[in-house]
Coordinates of N, CA, C and O in Angstrom, one line a residue:
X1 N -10.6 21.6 66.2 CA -10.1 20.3 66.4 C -8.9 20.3 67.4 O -8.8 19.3 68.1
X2 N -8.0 21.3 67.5 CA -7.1 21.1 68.0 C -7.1 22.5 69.1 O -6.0 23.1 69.5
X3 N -8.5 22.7 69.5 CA -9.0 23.4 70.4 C -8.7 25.1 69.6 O -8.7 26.1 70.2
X4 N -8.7 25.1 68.8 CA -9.0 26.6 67.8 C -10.4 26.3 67.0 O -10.6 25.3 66.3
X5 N -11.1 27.4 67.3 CA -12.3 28.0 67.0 C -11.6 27.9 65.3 O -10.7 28.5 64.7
X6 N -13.0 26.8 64.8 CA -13.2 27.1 63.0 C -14.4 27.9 62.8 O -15.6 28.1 63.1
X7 N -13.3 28.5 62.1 CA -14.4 29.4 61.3 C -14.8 29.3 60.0 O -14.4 28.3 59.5
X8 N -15.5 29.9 59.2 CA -16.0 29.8 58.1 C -15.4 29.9 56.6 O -15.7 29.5 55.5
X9 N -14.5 30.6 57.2 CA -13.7 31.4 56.3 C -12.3 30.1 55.8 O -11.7 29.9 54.8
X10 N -12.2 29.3 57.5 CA -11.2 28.4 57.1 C -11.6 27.4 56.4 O -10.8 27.0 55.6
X11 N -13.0 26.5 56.5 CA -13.3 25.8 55.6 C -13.6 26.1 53.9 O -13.4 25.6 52.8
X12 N -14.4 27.3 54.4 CA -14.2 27.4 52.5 C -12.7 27.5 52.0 O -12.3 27.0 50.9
X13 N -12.0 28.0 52.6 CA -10.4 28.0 51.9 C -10.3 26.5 51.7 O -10.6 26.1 50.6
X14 N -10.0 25.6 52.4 CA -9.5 24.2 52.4 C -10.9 23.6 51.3 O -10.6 22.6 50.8
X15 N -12.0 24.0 51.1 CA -13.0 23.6 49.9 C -12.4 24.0 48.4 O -12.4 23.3 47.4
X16 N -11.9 25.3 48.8 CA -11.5 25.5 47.2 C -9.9 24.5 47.1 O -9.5 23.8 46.2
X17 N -9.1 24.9 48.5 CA -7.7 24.1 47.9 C -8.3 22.8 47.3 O -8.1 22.4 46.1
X18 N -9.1 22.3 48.2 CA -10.0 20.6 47.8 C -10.2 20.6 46.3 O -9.7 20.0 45.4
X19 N -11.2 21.5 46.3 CA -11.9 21.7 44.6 C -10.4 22.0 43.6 O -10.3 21.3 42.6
X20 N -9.6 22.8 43.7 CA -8.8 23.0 42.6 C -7.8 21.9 42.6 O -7.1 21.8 41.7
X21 N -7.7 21.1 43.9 CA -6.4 20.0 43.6 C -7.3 18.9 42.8 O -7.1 18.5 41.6
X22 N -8.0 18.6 43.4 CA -9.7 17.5 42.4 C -9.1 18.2 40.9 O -8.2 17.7 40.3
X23 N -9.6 19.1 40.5 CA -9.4 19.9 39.1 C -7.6 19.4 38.7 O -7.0 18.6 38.0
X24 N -7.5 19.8 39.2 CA -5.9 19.7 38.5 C -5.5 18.3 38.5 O -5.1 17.9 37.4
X25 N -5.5 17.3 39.5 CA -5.7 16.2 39.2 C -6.3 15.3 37.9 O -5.7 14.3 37.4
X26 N -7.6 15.7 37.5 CA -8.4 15.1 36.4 C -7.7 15.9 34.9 O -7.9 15.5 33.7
X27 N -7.0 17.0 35.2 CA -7.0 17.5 34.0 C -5.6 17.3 33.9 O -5.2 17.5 32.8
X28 N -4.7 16.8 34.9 CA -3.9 15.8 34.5 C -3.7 14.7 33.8 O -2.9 14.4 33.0
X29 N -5.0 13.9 34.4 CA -5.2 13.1 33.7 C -5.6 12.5 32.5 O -5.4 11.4 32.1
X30 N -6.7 13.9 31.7 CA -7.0 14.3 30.9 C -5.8 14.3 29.4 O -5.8 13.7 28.3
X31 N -5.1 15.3 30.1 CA -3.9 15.5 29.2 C -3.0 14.2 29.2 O -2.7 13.7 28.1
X32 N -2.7 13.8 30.1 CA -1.6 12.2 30.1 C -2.6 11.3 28.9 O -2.2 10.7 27.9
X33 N -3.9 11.4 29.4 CA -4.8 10.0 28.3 C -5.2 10.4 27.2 O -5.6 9.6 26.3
X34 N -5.3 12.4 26.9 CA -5.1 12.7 25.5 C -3.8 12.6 25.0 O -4.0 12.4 23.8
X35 N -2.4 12.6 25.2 CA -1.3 12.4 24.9 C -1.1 10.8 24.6 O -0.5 10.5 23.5
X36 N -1.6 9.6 25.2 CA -1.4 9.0 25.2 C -2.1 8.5 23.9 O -1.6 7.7 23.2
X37 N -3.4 9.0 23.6 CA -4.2 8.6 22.6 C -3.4 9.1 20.9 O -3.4 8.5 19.9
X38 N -2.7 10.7 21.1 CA -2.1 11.1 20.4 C -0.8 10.3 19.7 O -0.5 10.3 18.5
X39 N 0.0 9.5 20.8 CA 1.2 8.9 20.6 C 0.4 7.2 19.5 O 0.7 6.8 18.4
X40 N -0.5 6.9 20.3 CA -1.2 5.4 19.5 C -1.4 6.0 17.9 O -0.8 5.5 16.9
X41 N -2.3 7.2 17.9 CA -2.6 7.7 16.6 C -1.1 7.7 15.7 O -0.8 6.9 14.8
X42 N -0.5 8.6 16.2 CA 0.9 8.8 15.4 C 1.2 7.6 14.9 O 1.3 7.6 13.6
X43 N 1.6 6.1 15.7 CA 2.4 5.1 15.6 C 1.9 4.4 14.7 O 2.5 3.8 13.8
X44 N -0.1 4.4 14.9 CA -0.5 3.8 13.8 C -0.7 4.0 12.1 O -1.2 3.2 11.2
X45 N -0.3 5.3 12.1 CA -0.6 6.0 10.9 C 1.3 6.1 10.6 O 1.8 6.3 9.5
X46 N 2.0 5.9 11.6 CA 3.4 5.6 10.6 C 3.2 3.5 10.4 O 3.8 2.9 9.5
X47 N 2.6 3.1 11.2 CA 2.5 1.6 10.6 C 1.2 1.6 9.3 O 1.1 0.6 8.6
X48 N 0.7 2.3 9.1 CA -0.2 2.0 8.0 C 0.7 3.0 6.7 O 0.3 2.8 5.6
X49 N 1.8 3.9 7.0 CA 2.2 4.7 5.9 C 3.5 3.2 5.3 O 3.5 2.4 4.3
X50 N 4.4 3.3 6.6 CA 4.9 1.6 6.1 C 4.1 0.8 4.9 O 4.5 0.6 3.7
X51 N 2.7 0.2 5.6 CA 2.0 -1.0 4.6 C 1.5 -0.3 3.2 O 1.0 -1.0 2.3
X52 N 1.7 1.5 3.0 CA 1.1 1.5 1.7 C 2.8 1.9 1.3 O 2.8 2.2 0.1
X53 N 3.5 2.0 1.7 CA 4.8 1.8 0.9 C 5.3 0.6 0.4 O 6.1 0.5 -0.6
X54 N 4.9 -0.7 1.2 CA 5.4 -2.1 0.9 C 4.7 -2.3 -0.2 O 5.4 -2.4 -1.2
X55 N 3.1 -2.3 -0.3 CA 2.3 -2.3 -1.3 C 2.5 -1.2 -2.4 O 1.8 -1.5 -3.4
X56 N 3.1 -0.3 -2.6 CA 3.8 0.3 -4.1 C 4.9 -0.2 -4.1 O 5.2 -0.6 -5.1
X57 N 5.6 -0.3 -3.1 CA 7.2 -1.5 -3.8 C 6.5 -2.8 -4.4 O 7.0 -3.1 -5.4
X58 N 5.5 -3.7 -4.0 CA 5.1 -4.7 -4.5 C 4.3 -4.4 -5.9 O 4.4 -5.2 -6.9
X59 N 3.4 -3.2 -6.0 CA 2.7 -2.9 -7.5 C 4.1 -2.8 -8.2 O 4.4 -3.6 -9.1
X60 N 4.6 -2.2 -7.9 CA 6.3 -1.7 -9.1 C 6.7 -2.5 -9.2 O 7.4 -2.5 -10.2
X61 N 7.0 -3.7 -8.3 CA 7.7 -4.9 -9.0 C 6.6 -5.7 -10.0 O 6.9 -6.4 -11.0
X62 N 5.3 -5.6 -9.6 CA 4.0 -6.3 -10.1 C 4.4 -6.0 -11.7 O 4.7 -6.8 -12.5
X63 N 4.1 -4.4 -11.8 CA 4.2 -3.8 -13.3 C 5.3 -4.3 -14.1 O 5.2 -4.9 -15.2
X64 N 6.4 -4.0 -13.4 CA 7.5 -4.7 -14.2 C 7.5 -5.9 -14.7 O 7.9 -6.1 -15.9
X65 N 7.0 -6.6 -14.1 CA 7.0 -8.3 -14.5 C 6.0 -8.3 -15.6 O 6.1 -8.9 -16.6
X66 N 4.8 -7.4 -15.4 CA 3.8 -7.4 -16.6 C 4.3 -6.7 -17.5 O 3.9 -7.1 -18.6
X67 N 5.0 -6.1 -17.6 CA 6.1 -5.1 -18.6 C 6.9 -6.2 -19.9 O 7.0 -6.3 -21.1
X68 N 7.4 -6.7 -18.9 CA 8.6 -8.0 -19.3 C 7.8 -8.9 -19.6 O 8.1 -9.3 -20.7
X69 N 6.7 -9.5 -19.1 CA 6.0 -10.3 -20.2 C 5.3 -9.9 -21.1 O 5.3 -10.8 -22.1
X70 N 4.6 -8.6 -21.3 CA 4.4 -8.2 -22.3 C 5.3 -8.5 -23.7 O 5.1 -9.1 -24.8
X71 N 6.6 -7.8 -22.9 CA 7.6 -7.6 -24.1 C 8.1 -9.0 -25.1 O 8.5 -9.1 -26.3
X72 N 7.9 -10.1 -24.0 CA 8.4 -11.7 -24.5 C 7.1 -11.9 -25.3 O 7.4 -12.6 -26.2
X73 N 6.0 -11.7 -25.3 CA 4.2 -12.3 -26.0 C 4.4 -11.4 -27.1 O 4.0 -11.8 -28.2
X74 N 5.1 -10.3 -27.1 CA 5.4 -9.5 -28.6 C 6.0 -10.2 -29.6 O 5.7 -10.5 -30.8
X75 N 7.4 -10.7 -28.7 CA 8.3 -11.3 -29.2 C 8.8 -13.1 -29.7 O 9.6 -13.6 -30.4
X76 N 7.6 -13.4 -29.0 CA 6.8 -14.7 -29.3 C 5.8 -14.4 -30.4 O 6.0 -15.2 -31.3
X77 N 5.0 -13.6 -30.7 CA 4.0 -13.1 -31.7 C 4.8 -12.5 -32.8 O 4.3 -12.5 -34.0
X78 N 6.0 -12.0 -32.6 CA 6.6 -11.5 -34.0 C 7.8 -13.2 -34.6 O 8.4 -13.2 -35.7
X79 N 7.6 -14.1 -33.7 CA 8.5 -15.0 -33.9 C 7.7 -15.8 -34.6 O 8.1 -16.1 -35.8
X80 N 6.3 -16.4 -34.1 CA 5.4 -16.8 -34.9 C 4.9 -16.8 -36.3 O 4.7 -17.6 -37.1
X81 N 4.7 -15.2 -36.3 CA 4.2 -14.7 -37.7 C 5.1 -15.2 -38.2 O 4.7 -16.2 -38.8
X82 N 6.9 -15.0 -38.6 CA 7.4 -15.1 -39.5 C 7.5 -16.3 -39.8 O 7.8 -16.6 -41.0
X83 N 7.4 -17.6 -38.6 CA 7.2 -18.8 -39.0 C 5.8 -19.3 -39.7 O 5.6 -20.5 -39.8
X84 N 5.0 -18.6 -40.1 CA 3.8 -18.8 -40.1 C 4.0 -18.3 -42.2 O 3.7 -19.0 -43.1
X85 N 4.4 -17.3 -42.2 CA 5.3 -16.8 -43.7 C 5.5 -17.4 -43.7 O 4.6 -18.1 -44.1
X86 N 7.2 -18.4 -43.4 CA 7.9 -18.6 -44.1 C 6.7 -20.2 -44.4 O 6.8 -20.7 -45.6
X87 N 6.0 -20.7 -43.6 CA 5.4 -21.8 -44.0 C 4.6 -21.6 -45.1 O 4.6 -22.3 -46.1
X88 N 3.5 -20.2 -44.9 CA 2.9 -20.5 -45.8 C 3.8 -20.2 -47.6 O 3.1 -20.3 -48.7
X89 N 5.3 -19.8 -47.5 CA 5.7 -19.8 -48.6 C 6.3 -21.1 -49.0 O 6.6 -21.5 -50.1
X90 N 6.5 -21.7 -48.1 CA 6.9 -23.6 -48.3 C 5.7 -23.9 -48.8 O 5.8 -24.2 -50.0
X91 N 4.2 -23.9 -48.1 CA 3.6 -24.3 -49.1 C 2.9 -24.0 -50.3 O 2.3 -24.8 -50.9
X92 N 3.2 -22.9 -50.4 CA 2.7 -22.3 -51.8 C 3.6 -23.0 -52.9 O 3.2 -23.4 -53.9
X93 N 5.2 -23.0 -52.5 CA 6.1 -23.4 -53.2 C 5.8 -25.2 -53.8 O 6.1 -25.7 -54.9
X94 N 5.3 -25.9 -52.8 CA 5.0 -27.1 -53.2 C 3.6 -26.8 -53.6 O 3.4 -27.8 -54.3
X95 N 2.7 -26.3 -53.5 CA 1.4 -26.5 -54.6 C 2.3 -25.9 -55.8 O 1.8 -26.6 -56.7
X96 N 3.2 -25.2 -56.3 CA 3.3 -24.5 -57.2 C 4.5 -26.0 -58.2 O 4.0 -26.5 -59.2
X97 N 5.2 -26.3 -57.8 CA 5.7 -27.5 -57.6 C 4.9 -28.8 -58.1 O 5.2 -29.5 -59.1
X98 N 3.8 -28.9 -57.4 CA 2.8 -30.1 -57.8 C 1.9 -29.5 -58.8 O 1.2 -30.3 -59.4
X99 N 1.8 -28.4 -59.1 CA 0.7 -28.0 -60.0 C 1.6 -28.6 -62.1 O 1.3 -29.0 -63.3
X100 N 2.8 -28.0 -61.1 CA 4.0 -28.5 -62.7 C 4.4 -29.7 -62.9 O 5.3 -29.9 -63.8
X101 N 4.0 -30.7 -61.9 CA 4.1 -32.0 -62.7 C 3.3 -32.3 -62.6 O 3.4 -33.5 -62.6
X102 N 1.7 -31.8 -62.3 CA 0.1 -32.3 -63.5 C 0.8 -32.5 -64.5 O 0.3 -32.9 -65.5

């Protein structure tokens, strides 16, 4: 081209520089869009580690409240019964009462 005799030997050289910059290029790029895919993965598995920590802070406060109401439905049911005693001994006391002035 620039009045020197090509030879054979000069184009296959500039084929392979060709072929291995091609190569190194894609496997550049390879690596940049497997890295890239690696960083998405990471980000989304610490945003989904987040949403199951929010959701056990939310069961543990869930249980608790079922805990504590439990504890008040005991405490309502042992308050009951004994009003439930002491009535049925009011009214035993008044049948017992009306039976003695037949």
């Amino acid at each position: 081209m620039n009045g020197e005799p090509v030879t054979l030997a000069d184009g296959d050289a500039s084929a392979w520089v060709g072929a291995v910059g091609a190569g190194g290029t894609f496997l550049l790029l390879i690596v940049i869009v497997w890295q890239l895919a690696a960083t998405w993965r990471s980000r989304m598995l610490a945003a989904r580690d987040q949403q199951y920590q929010e959701l056990a802070g939310q069961y543990a406060q869930l249980l608790e409240d079922n805990v504590e109401l439990h504890r008040r439905s005991l405490e309502e049911l042992k308050q009951t019964r004994e009003e439930l005693a002491r009535t049925r001994e009011s009214v035993g006391s008044m049948e017992k009462m009306m039976r003695e002035i037949e």
